[in-house]
CSV table of C-alpha atoms in Angstrom, one decimal:
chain,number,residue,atom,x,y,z
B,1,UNK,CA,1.0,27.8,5.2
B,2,UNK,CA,4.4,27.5,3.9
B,3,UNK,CA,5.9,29.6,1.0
B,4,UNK,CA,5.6,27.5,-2.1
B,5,UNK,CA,8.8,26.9,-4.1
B,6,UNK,CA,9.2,28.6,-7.3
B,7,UNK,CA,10.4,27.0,-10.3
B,8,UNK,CA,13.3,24.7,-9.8
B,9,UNK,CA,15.6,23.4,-12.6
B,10,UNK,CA,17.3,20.2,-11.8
B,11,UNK,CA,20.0,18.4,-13.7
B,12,UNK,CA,20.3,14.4,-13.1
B,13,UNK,CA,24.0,14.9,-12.5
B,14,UNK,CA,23.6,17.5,-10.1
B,15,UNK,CA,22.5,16.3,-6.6
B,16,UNK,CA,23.2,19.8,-5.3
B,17,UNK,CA,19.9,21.0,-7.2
B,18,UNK,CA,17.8,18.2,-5.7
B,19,UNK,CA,19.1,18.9,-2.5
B,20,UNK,CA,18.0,22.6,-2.8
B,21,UNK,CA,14.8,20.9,-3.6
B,22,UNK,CA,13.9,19.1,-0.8
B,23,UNK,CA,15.5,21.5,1.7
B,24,UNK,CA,12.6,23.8,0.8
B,25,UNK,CA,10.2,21.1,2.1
B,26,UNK,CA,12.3,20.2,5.1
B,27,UNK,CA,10.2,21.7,7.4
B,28,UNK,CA,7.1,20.4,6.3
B,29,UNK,CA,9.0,16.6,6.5
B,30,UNK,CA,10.5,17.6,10.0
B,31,UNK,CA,7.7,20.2,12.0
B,32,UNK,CA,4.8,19.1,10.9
B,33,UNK,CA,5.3,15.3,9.6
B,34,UNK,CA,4.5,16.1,6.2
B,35,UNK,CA,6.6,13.3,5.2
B,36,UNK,CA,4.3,11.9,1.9
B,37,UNK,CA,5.2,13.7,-1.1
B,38,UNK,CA,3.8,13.2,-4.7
B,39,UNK,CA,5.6,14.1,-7.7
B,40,UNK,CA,3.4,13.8,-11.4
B,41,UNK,CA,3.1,15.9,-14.1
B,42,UNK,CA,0.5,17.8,-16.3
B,43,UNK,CA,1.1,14.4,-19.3
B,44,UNK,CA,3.0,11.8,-20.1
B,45,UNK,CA,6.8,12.9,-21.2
B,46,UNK,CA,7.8,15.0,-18.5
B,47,UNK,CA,10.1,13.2,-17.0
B,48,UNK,CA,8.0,12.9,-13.3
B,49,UNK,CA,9.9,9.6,-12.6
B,50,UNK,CA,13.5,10.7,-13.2
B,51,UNK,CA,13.0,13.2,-11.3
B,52,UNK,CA,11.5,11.3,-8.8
B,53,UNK,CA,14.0,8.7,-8.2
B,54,UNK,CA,16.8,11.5,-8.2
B,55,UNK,CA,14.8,13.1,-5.0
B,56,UNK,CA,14.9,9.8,-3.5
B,57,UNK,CA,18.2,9.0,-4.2
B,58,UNK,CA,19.3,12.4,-2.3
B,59,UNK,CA,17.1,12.3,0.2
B,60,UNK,CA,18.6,8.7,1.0
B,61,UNK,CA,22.5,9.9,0.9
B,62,UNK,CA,21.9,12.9,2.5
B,63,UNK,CA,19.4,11.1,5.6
B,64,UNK,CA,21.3,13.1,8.3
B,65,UNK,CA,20.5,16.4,7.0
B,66,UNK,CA,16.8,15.0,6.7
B,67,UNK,CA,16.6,13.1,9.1
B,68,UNK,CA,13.9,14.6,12.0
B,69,UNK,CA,14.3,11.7,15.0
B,70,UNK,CA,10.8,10.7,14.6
B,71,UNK,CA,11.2,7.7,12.2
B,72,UNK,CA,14.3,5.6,10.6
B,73,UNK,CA,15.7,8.2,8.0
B,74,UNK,CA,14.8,5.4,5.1
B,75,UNK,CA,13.4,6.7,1.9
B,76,UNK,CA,10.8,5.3,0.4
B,77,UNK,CA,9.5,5.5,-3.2
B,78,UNK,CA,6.3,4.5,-4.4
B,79,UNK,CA,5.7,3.2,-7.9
B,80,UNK,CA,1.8,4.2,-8.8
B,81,UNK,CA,2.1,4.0,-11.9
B,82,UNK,CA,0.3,0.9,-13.4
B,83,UNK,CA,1.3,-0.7,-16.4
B,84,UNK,CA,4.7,0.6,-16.5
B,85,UNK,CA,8.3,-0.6,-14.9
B,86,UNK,CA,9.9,3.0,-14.7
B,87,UNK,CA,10.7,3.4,-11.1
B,88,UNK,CA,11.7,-0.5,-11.0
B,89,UNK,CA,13.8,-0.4,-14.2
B,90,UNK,CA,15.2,3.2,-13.1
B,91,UNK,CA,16.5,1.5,-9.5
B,92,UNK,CA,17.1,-1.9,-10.9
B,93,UNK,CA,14.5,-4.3,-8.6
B,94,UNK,CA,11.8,-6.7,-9.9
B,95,UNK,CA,9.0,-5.4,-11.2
B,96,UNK,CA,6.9,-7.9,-9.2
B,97,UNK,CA,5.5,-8.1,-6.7
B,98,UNK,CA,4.4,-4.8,-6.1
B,99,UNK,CA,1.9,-2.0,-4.6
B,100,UNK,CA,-1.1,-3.9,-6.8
B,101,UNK,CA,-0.7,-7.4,-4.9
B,102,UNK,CA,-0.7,-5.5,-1.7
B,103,UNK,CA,-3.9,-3.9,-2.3
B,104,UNK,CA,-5.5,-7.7,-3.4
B,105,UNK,CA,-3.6,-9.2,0.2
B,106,UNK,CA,-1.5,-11.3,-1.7
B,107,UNK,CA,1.7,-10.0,0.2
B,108,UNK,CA,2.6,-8.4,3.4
B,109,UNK,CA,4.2,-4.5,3.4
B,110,UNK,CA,7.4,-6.5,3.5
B,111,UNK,CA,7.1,-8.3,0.8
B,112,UNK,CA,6.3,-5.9,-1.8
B,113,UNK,CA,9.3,-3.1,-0.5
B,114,UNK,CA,12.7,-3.7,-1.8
B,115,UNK,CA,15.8,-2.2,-1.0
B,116,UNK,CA,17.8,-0.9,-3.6
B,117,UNK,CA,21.8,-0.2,-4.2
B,118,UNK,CA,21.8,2.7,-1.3
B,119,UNK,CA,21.0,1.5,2.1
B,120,UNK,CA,18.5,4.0,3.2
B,121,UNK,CA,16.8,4.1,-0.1
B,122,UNK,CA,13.9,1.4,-0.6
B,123,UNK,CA,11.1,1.0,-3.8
B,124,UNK,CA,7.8,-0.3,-3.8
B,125,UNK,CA,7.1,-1.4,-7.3
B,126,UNK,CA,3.6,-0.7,-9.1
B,127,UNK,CA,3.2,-4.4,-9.6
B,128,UNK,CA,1.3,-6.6,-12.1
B,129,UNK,CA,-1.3,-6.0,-14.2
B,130,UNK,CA,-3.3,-2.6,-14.1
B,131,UNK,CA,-6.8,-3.8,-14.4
B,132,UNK,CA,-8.3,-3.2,-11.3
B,133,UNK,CA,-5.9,-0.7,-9.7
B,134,UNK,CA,-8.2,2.1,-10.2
B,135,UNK,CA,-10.7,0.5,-7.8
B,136,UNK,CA,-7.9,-0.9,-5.1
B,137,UNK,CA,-6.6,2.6,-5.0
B,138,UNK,CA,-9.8,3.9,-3.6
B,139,UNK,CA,-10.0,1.6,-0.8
B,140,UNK,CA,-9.2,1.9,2.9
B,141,UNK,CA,-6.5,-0.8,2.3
B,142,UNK,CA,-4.5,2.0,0.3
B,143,UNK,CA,-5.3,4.6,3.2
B,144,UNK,CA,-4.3,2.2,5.6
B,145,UNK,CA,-0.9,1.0,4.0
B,146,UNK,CA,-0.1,4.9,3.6
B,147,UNK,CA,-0.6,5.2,7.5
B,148,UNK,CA,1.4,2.5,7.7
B,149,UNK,CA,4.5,3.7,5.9
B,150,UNK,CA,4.2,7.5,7.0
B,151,UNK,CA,5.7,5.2,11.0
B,152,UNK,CA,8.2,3.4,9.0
B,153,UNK,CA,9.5,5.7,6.6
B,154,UNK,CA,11.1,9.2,7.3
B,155,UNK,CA,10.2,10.4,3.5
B,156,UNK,CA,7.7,8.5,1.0
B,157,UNK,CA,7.8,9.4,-2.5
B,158,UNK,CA,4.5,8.9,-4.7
B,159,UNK,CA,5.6,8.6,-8.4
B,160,UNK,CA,2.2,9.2,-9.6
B,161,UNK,CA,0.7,8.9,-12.9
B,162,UNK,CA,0.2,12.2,-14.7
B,163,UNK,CA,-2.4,14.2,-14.4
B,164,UNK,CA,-4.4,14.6,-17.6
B,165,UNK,CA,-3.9,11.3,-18.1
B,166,UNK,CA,-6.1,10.0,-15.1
B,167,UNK,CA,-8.8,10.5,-12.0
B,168,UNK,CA,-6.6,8.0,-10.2
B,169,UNK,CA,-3.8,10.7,-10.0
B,170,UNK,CA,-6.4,13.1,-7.8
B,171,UNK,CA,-7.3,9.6,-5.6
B,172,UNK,CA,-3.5,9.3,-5.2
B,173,UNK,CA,-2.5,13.2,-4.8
B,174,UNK,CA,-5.5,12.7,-2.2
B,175,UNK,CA,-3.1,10.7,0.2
B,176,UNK,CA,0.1,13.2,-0.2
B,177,UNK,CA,0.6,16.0,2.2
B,178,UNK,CA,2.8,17.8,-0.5
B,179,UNK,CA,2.9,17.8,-4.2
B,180,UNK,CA,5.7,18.4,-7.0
B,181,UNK,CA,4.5,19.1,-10.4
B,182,UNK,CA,6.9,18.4,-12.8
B,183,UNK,CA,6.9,20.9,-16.4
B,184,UNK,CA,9.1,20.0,-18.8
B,185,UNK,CA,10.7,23.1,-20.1
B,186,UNK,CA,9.8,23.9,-24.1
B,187,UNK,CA,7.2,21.0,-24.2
B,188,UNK,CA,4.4,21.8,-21.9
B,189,UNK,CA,1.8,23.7,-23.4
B,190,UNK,CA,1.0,26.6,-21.1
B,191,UNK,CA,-3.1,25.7,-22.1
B,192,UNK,CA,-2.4,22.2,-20.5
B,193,UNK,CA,-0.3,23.4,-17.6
B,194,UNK,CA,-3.6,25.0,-16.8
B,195,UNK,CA,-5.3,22.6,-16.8
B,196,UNK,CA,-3.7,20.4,-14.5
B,197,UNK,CA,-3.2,22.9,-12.3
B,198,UNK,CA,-7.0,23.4,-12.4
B,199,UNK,CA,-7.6,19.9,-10.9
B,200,UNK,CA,-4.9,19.6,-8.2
B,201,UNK,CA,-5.3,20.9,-4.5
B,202,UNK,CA,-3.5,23.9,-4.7
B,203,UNK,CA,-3.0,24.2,-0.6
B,204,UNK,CA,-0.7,21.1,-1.1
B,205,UNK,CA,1.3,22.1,-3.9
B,206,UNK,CA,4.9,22.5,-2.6
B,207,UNK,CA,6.2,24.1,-6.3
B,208,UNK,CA,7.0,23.3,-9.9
B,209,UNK,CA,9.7,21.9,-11.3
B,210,UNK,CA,11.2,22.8,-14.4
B,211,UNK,CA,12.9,20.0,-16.1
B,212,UNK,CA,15.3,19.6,-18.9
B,213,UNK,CA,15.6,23.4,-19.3
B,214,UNK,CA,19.2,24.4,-20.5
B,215,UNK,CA,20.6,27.5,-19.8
B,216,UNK,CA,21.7,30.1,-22.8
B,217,UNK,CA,25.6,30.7,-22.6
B,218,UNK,CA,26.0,34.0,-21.0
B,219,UNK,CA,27.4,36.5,-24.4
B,220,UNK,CA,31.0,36.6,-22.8
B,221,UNK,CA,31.6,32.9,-22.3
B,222,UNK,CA,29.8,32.2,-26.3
B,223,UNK,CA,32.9,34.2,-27.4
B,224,UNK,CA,35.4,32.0,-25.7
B,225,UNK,CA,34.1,28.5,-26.7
C-alpha cells in the first residue's frame, strides 16, 4: 500500500499546491490504474467542490506530467452531487443533462459529458431532479458507466456529496480507487471528523486536505508590514 498523504493546504490561486497534490497519487493513476478519485468531506461547507474542480483544472493543464500512455490524458469530473449546480456553475456548462439522465437511459455517455474552457478538461453534470438518484446509484448501470470512463479518461474526479450528510456518499466512495477528504481548517469539529472517518474505507484514503487554512505571519515579517 502506498504512503498516505498528510495534510495538504491548497490555495485556489496556487496551482503549484494542487500539483503537489496529485503528484503524490501519481503512481497510483500511472502503475496501478488507479485513475478514479473521490473528493467529499465530513459536511456540507467544506469547500469539497472548489477544491475539486481546482484538481481537475491542474490535472488537465498539466496532462503531460500525468499523462501514463494508457488512455487520452482527458480529465474528467464527475458531478454527484444531486440537487445542486456547483461543479456546473464552477466550470460554466449546463446543468442539464447530466449523470441522473444517464442512469434513467435518456442519454448516451456523450451526451451527458461536456467539455469545458480547457481542452483536456471535461464535466459530467449531476443532472435534474434528485429523487431517485439514490436508487440509480446503486445499480450496475452506474458500475458500468464507471468502467466505461476509467478507458476513456486518464483521471476521473467524483465530487461526491459529503459524508454525514448521506449513505449515497459510501455507494459512491464504493466506485473510487482513491479518496480525498476535504477538512476545512477552524470549522470542522474534530468529534465529526471522526466520525466520517469512521465510515469511509480507510485502505483507499489517499490523505486529507486542509482547506482555507491561513498561515500566521512569521514574528519578523509582522514587524515589517
Amino acid at each position: 500500500m502506498s504512503t498516505k498523504l498528510p495534510l495538504t493546504t491548497p490555495l485556489a490561486e496556487d496551482n503549484s499546491l494542487f500539483r503537489d497534490l496529485y503528484t503524490r497519487m501519481l503512481r497510483q493513476i500511472q502503475v496501478d490504474a488507479h485513475n478514479v478519485v473521490g473528493v467529499t468531506s465530513s459536511v456540507d461547507g467544506e469547500g469539497k467542490t472548489t477544491i475539486a474542480i481546482n484538481l481537475a483544472i491542474t490535472l488537465a493543464n498539466d496532462h503531460g506530467l500525468v499523462d501514463s500512455g494508457k488512455r487520452s490524458g482527458e480529465i474528467l469530473i464527475v458531478d454527484c452531487n444531486p440537487g445542486t449546480v456547483g461543479t456546473s456553475q464552477g466550470l460554466m456548462v449546463e446543468s442539464i443533462p447530466g449523470l441522473i439522465h444517464y442512469l434513467r437511459n435518456q442519454y448516451p455517455v456523450d451526451g451527458i459529458v461536456k467539455q469545458v474552457f480547457l481542452p483536456r478538461l471535461w464535466v459530467m453534470p449531476v443532472g435534474s431532479s434528485p429523487f431517485d438518484f439514490s436508487p440509480l446509484i446503486r445499480t450496475e448501470i452506474m458500475k458500468e458507466l464507471i468502467a466505461t470512463l476509467r478507458e476513456r479518461f486518464e483521471v476521473i474526479i467524483l465530487d461526491l456529496p459529503s459524508i454525514l450528510t448521506t449513505t449515497d456518499t459510501l455507494v459512491l466512495a464504493g466506485l473510487a480507487d482513491q479518496i480525498l477528504l476535504v477538512v476545512r481548517s477552524g470549522v470542522t469539529p474534530s468529534a465529526v471528523l471522526g466520525q466520517a472517518l469512521e465510515r469511509l474505507n480507510r485502505d483507499k484514503l489517499a490523505g486529507m486536505v486542509l482547506n482555507d487554512y491561513h498561515r500566521p505571519l512569521p514574528r519578523w515579517l509582522e514587524k515589517a508590514v
